[in-house]
Coordinates of C-alpha atoms in Angstrom, one line a residue:
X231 CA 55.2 283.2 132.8
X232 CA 56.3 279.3 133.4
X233 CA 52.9 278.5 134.7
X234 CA 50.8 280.3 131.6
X235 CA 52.5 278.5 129.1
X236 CA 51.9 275.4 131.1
X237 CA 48.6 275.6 131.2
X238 CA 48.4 276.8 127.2
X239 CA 50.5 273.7 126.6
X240 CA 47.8 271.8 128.1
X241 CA 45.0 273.3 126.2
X242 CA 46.5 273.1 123.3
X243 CA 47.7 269.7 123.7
X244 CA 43.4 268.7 124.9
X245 CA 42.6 270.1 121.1
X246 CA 45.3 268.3 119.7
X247 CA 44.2 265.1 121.5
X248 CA 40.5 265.3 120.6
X249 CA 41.2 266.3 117.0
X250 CA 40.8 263.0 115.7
X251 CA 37.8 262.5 117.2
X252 CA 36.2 265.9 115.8
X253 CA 36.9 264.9 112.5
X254 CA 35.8 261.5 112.5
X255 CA 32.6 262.7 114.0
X256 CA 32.8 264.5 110.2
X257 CA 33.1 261.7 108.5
X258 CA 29.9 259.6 108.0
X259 CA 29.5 256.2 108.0
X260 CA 29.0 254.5 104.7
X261 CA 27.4 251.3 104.2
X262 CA 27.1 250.5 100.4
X263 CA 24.1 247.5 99.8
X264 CA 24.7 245.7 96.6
X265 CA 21.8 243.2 95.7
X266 CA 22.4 240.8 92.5
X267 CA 20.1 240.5 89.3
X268 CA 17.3 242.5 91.0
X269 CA 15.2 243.7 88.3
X270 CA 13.6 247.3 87.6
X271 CA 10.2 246.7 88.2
X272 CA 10.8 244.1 91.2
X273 CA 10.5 246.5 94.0
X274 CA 7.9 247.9 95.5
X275 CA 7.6 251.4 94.8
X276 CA 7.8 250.2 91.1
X277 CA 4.2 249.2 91.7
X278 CA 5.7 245.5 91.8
X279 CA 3.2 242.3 92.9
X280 CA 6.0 241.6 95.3
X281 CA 6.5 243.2 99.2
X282 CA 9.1 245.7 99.7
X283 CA 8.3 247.1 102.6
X284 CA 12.0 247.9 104.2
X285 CA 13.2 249.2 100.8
X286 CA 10.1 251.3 100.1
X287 CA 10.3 252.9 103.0
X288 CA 14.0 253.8 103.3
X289 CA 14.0 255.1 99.8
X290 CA 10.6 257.1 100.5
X291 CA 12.4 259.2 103.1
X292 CA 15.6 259.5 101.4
X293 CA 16.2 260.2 97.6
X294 CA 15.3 257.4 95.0
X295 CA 17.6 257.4 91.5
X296 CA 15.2 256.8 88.6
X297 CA 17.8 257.7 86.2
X298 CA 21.0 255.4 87.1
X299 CA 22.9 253.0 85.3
X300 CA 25.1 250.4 85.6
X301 CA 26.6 247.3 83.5
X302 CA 24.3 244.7 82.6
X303 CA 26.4 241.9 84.0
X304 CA 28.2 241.3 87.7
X305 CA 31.8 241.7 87.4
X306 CA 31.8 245.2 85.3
X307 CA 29.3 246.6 87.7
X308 CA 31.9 245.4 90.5
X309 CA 34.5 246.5 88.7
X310 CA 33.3 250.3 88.1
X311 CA 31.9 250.5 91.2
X312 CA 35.6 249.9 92.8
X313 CA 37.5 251.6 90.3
X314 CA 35.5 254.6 89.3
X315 CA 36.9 254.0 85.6
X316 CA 35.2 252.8 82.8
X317 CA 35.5 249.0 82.2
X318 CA 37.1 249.7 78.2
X319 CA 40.2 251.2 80.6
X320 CA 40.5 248.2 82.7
X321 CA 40.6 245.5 79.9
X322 CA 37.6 244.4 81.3
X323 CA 34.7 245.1 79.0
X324 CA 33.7 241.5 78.1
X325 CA 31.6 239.2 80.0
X326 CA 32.6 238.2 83.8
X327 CA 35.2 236.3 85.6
X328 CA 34.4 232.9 85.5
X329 CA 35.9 230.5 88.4
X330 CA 38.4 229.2 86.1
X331 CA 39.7 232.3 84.6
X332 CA 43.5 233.8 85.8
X333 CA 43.1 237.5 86.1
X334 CA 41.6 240.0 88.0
X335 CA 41.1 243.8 88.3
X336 CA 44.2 244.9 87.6
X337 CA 46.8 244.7 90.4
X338 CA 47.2 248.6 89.1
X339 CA 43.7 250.2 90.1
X340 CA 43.3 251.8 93.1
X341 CA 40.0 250.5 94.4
X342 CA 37.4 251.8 96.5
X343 CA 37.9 250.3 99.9
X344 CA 41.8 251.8 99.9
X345 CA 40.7 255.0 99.2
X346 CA 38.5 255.0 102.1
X347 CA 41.2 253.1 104.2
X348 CA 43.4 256.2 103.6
X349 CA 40.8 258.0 104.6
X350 CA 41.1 256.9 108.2
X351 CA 38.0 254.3 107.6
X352 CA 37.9 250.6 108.6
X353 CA 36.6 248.8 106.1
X354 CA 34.4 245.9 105.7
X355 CA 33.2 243.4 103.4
X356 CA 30.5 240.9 103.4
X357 CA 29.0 239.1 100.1
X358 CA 30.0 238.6 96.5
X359 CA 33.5 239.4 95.1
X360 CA 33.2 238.4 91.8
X361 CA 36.7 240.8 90.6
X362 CA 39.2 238.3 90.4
X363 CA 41.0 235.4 92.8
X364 CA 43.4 233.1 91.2
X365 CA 46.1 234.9 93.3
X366 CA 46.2 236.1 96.7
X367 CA 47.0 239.3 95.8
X368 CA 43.2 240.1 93.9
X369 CA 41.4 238.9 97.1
X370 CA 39.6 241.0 98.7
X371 CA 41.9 241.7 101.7
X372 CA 44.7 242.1 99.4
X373 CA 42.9 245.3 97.9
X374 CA 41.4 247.3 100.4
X375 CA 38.9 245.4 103.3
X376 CA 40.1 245.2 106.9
X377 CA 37.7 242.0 106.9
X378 CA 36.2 239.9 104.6
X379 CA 33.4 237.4 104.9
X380 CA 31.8 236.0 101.7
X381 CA 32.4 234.2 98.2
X382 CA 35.1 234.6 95.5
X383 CA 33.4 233.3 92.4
X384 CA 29.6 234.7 90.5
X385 CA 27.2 232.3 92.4
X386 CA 26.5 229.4 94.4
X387 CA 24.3 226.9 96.2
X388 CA 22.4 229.5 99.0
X389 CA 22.4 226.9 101.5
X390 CA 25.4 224.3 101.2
X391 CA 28.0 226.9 99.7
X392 CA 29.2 225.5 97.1
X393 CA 29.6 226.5 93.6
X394 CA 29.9 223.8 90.4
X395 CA 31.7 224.8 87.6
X396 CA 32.8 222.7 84.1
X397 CA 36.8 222.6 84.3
X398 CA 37.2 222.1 80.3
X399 CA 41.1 221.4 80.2
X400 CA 40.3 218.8 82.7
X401 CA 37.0 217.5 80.9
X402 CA 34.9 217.3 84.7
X403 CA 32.6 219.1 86.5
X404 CA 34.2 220.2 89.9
X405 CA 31.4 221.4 92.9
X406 CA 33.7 222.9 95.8
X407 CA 33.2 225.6 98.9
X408 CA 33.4 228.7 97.7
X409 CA 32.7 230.7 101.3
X410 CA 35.3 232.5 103.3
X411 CA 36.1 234.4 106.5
X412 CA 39.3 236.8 105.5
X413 CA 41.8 234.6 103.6
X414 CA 40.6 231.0 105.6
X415 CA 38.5 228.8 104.2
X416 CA 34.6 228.9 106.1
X417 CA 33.3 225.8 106.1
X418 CA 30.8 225.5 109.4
X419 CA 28.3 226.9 107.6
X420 CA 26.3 224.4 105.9
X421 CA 22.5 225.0 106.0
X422 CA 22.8 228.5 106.4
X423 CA 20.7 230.3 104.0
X424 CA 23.4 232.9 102.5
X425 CA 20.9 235.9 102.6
X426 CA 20.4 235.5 106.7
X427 CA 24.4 234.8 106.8
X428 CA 25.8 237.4 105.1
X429 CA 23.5 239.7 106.9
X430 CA 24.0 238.4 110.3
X431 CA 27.7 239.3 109.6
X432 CA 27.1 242.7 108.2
X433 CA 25.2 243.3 111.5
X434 CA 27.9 241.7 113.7
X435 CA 30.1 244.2 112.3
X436 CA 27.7 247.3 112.9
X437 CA 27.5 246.2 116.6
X438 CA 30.7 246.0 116.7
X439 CA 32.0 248.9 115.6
X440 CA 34.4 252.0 117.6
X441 CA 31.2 254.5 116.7
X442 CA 34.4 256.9 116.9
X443 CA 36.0 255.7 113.5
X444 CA 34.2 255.9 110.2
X445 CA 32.9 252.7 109.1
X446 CA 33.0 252.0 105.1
X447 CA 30.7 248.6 104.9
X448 CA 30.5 247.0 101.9
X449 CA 27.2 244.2 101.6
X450 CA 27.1 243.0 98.0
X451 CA 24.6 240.0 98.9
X452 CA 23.8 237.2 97.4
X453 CA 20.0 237.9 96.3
X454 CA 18.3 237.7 94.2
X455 CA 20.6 236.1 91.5
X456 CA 20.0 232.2 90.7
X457 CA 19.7 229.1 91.8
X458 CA 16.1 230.0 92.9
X459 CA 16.5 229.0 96.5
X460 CA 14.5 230.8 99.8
X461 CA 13.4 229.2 103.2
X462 CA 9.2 228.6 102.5
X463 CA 8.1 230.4 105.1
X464 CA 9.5 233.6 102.2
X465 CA 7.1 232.3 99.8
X466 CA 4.1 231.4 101.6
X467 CA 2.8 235.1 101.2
X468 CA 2.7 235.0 97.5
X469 CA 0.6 231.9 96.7
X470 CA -1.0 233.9 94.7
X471 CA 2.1 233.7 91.5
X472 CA 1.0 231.2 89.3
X473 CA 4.1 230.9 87.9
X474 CA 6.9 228.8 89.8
X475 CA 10.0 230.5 89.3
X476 CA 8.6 234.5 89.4
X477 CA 6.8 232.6 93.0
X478 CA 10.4 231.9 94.7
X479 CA 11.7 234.9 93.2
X480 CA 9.2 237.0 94.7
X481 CA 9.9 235.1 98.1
X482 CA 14.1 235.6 97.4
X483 CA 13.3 239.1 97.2
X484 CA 11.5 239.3 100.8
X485 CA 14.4 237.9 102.1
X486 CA 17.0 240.5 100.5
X487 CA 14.6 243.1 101.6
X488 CA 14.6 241.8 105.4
X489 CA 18.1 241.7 105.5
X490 CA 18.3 245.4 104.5
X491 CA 15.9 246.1 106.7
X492 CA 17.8 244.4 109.6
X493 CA 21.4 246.1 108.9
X494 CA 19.3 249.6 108.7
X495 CA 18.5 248.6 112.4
X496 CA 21.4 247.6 113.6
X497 CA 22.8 251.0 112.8
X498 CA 19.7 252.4 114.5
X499 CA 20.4 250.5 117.6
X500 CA 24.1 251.7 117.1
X501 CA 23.7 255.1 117.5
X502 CA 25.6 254.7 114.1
X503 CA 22.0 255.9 111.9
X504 CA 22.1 259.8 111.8
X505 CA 25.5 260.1 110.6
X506 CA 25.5 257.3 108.2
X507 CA 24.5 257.3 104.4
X508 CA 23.5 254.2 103.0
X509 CA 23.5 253.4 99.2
X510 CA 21.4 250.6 97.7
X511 CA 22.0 249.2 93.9
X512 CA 21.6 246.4 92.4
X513 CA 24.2 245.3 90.0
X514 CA 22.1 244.7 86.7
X515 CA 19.2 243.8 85.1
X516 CA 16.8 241.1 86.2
X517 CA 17.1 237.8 84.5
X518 CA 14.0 236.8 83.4
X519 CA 15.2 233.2 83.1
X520 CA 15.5 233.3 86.7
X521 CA 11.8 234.7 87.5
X522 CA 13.1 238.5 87.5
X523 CA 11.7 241.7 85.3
X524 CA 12.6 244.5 84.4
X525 CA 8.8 245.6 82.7
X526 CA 8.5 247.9 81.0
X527 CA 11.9 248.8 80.1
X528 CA 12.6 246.1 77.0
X529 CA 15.6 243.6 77.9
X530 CA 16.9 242.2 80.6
X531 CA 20.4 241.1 82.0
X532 CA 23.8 240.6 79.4
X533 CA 21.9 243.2 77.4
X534 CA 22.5 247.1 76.4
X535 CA 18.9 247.7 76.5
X536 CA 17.2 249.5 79.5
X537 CA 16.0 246.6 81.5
X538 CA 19.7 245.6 81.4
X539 CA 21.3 248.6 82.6
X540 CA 18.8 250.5 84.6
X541 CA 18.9 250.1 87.8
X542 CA 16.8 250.1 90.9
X543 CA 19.0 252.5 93.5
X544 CA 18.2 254.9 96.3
X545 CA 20.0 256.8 98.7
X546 CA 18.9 256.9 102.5
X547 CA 20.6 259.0 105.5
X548 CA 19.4 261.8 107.6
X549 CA 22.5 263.9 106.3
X550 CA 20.3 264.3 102.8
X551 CA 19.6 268.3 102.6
X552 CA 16.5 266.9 100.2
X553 CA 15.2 263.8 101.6
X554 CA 12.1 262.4 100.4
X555 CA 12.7 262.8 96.7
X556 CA 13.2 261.7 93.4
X557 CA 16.0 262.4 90.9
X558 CA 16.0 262.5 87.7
X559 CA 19.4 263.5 87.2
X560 CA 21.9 261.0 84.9
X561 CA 23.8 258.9 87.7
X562 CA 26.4 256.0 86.9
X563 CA 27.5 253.4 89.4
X564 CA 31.0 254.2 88.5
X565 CA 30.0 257.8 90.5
X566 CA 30.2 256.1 93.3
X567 CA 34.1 256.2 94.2
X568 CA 34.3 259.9 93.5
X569 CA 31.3 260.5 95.4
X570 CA 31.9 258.6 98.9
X571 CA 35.7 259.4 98.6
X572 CA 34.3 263.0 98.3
X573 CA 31.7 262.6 101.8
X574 CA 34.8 260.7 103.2
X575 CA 37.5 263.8 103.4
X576 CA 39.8 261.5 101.3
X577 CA 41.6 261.8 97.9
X578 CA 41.7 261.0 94.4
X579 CA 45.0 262.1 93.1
X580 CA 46.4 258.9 93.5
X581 CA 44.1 257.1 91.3
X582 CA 44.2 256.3 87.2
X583 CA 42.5 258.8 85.7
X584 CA 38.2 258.0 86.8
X585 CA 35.3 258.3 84.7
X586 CA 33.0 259.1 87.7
X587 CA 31.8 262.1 88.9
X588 CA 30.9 263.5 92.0
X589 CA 27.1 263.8 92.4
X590 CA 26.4 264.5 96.3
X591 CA 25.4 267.5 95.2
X592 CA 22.9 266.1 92.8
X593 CA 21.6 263.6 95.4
X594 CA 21.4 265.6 98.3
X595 CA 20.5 268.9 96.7
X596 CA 19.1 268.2 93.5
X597 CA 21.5 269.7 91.7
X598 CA 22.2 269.1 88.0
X599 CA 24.1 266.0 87.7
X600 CA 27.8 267.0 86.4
X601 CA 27.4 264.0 84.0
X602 CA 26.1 265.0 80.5
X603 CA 27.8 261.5 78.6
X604 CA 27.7 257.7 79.8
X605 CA 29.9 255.1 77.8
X606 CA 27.4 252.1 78.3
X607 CA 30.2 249.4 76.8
X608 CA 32.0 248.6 73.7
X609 CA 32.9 244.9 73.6
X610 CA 34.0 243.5 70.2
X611 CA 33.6 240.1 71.4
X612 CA 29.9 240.3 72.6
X613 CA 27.9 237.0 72.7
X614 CA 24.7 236.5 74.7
X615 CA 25.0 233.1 76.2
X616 CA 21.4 232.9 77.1
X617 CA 18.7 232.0 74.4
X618 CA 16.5 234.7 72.8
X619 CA 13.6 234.4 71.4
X620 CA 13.6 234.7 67.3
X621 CA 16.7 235.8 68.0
X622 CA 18.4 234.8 64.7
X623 CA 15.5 236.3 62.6
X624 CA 16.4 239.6 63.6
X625 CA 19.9 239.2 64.1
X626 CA 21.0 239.7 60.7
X627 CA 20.8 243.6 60.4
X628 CA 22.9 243.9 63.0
X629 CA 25.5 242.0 61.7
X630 CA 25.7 244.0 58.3
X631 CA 27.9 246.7 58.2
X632 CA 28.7 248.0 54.3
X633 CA 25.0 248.3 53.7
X634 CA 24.1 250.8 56.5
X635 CA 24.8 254.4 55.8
X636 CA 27.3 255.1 59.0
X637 CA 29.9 252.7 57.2
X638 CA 32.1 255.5 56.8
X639 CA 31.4 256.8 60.5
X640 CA 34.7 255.5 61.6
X641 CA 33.4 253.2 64.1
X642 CA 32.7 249.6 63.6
X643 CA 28.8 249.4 63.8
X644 CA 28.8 245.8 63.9
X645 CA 30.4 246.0 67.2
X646 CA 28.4 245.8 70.4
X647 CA 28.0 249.0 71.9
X648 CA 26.2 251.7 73.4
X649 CA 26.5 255.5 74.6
X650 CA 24.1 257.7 76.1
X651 CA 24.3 261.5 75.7
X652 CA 21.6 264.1 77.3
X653 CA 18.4 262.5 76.0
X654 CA 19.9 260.3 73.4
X655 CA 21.3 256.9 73.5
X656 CA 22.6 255.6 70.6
X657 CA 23.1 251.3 70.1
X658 CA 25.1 249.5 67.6
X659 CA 25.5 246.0 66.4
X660 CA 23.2 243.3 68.5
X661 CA 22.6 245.1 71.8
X662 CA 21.3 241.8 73.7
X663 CA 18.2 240.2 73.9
X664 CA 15.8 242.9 72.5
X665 CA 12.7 241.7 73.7
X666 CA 9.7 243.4 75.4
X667 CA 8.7 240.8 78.1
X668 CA 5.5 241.1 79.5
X669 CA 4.4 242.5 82.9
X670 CA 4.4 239.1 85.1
X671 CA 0.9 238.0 85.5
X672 CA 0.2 238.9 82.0
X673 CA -0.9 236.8 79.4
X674 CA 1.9 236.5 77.0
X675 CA -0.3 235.7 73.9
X676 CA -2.1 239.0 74.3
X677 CA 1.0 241.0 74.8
X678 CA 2.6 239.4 72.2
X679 CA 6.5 240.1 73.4
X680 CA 7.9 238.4 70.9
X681 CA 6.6 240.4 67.8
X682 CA 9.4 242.9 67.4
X683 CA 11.1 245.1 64.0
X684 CA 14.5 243.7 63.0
X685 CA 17.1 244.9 64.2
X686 CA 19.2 247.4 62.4
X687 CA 22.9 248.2 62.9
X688 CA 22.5 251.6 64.1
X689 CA 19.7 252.4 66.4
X690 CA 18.6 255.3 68.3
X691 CA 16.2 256.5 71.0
X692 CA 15.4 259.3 72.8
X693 CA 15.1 258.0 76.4
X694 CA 13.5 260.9 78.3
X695 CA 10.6 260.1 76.0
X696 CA 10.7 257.2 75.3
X697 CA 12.4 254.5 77.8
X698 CA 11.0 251.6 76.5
X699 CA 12.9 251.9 73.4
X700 CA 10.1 251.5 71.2
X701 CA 10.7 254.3 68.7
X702 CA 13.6 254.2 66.9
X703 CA 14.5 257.7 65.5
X704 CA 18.2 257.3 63.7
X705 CA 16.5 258.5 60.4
X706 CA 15.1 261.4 61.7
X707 CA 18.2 262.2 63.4
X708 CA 21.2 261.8 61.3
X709 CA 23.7 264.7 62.9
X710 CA 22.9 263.0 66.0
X711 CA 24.1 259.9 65.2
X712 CA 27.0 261.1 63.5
X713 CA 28.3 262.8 66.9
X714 CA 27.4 259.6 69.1
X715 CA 29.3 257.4 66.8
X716 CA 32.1 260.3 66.3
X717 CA 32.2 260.0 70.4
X718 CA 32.1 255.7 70.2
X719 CA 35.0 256.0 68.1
X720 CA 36.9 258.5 70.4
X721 CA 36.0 256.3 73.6
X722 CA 37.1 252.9 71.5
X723 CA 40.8 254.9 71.1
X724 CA 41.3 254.7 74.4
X725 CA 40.2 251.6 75.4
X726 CA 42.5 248.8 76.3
X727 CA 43.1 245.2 74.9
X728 CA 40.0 242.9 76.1
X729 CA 41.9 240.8 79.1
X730 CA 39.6 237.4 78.7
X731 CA 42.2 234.3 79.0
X732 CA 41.4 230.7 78.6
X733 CA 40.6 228.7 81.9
X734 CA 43.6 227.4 84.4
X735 CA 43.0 223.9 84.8
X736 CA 44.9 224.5 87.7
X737 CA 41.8 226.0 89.6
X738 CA 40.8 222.5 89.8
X739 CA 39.8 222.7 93.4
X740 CA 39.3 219.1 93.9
X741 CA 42.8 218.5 96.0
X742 CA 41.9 221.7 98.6
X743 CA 37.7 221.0 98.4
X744 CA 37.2 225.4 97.7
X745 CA 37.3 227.4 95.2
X746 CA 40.0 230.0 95.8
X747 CA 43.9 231.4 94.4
X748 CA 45.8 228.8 92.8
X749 CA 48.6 230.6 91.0

């Protein structure tokens, strides 16, 4: 009787061992790809003049979102994506965080990378932070990452590292390293162009990896966002852009592109590929300052208008029960942490209360998407810091309120906001730069971009049908309106105090040579 229980206490005590393994086996891998300013009609597949060839193809056999959204600006599309939560509940619903600024996500939010950490994940991070670092405790390893290689601040030089910012309080101009490797300054870099470094690391960690833990990587690269800077031999191919800037952008893009191209195979080479899903968004509009378009969506980034928030994105993994198709389905990127918490076996509960949802099932099954309303922003402190064309000639509808007939709606129509609902989405005082820019390549005197209708205070669309927000149909539609702004004016009782404070002039980071915490 001894010797059988010996032997079921070794049995049992095999399974017990080997448990762990099992279930990580379970749990994919999860490499999120985060690319900057990349506009809507930049890739490939959106019939683009520029070469996409690695992102064509991984979206092609995997499921391509044609109706997601995210914030038209860095920091809230960070922010959402690591919170899951609107940014009106994180006090974070104006602007970004510029390098000066002391505050960050709140210390409060659970963010992505813990959730996945308690999930039995390690967790990586290479690229662009952009949430918050006047304090160790916002950095990166502080709030989730098992590593960390990359910059704190919105942008920088792509080859020296170094990002120039005004310091007011200080009246100077400081240029400093912004570039780090987990908490240490990185500073044997120099010359290395940012989209070959950051995904040199991203690959270095793939090869890495224990292929018998869960890997969570996190790439939020530098590309395509401004200063226009690529190697030539990325432009050579498209000698055939008359125009400078849209010439290196096109070549930026080829570069971003590559690099996704050479993390896919490094996971390939892995053995890591056919139980890893891979995510790719880019964080807002293009800039078309900055050589980027969003045609023919009308806008571009720091706007409410399509070509600010919609956003090239595509899943690809071979654990997709649908691959090779396209959704249609209403997808935010603040889905994301409810989503890949979901695939990773972890939990919620310990979370604020999150504004995403949970669509695996709508990307790998085609299932109805279980959002039917998106809170695009309220921010009463809006201003577009980029110029506008005609811009004040229009502007002056939207800044009327007691002459338009929703003055009694309850919510403030002059304030900057937007919500979408089903097929509607309903805008309210000056959304952003409202203009439709021609296709590139076009000639801008026959498509006459610049020949817009005033803007009114209360404006609405019917995206299905139209998603060039060409038509506007508030007149047509009154009870409509009335229920959007009804649901503005609920989402706006919720929201928290905008957190924007004036700049530290103790950021200066003239006495360290980096950008990075001072407080």
């Amino acid at each position: 009787m001894d010797k059988t229980l010996s032997v079921y206490s070794l049995i049992i005590a095999a399974i017990l061992r080997s448990f762990p393994a099992v279930l990580a086996a379970q749990q994919p891998h999860i490499v999120f790809v985060l690319a900057d300013d990349f506009g809507w009609y930049d890739v490939g597949y959106h019939s683009s003049e520029i070469s996409t060839p690695n992102l064509d193809k991984l979206s092609a056999g995997g499921v391509r979102l044609e109706n997601y959204y995210v914030q038209p600006l860095c920091t809230p599309s960070r922010n959402q994506l690591m919170t899951g939560r609107y940014q009106i509940h994180t006090g974070m619903q104006h602007q970004i965080i510029w390098p000066c600024q002391p505050y960050c996500v709140p210390l409060e939010e659970k963010l992505l990378p813990q959730l996945m950490k308690e999930a039995g994940y390690a967790t990586h991070m290479v690229g662009k932070w952009h949430l918050g670092m006047y304090k160790k405790d916002c950095l990166p390893t502080r709030r989730g990452f098992d590593t960390y290689f990359g910059y704190l601040t919105g942008s920088e030089d792509y080859f020296t590292h170094t990002r120039c910012s005004p310091i007011p309080a200080l009246n100077l101009t400081r240029c400093a390293l912004d570039l780090r490797d987990g908490e240490e300054v990185a500073s044997g870099y120099k010359g290395v162009y940012s989209t070959e470094l950051l995904s040199q690391r991203a690959t270095s960690i793939i090869e890495k990896h224990d292929s018998t833990k869960p890997l969570f990587l996190y790439a939020a690269l530098q590309a395509v966002h401004s200063p226009l800077q690529v190697p030539e031999r990325y432009v050579a191919p498209y000698s055939f852009i008359k125009d400078h800037q849209r010439r290196l952008y096109a070549g930026m893009v080829s570069a971003m592109d590559e690099a996704v191209g050479n993390i896919t195979l490094a996971l390939q080479q892995g053995g890591l590929w056919n139980n890893t899903i891979l995510v790719f968004s880019t964080d807002n509009g293009g800039q078309t300052l900055c050589g980027g378009s969003n045609w023919p969506l009308r806008g571009r980034k720091w706007s409410l208008w399509e070509g600010g928030i919609r956003a090239v994105g595509f899943v690809a993994s071979p654990l997709l029960k649908q691959p090779g198709t396209i959704s249609h389905e209403l997808i935010h990127i603040s889905d994301w942490l409810p989503t890949l918490v979901g695939l990773a076996g972890g939990s919620t509960n310990a979370t604020n209360p999150l504004d995403g949802f949970n669509v695996w099932n709508t990307i790998s099954k085609g299932f109805a998407s279980p959002r039917l309303e998106l809170l695009h922003n309220i921010d009463p402190l809006y201003n577009d810091i980029a110029p506008c064309p005609g811009m004040e000639r229009r502007l002056s509808l939207a800044q009327v309120v007691s002459r338009g007939s929703w003055a009694k709606s309850g919510f403030n129509v002059s304030i900057h906001a937007a919500i979408r609902s089903s097929n509607w989405k309903l805008l309210t005082g000056y959304p952003g730069c409202d203009i439709w820019f021609p296709r590139p390549g076009d000639n801008s005197s026959e498509s006459s971009p610049y020949e817009v209708d005033p803007l009114k205070s209360v404006m609405l669309f019917d995206i299905e049908k139209d998603p060039e927000e060409r038509n506007e149909v508030s007149n047509q539609f009154p009870t409509v309106v009335e229920y959007l702004l009804s649901r503005l004016h609920q989402h706006q009782k919720s929201a928290l105090p905008i957190n924007f404070p004036a700049d530290d002039p103790r950021c200066d980071p003239g006495p360290t040579g980096a950008w990075g915490p001072w407080a």
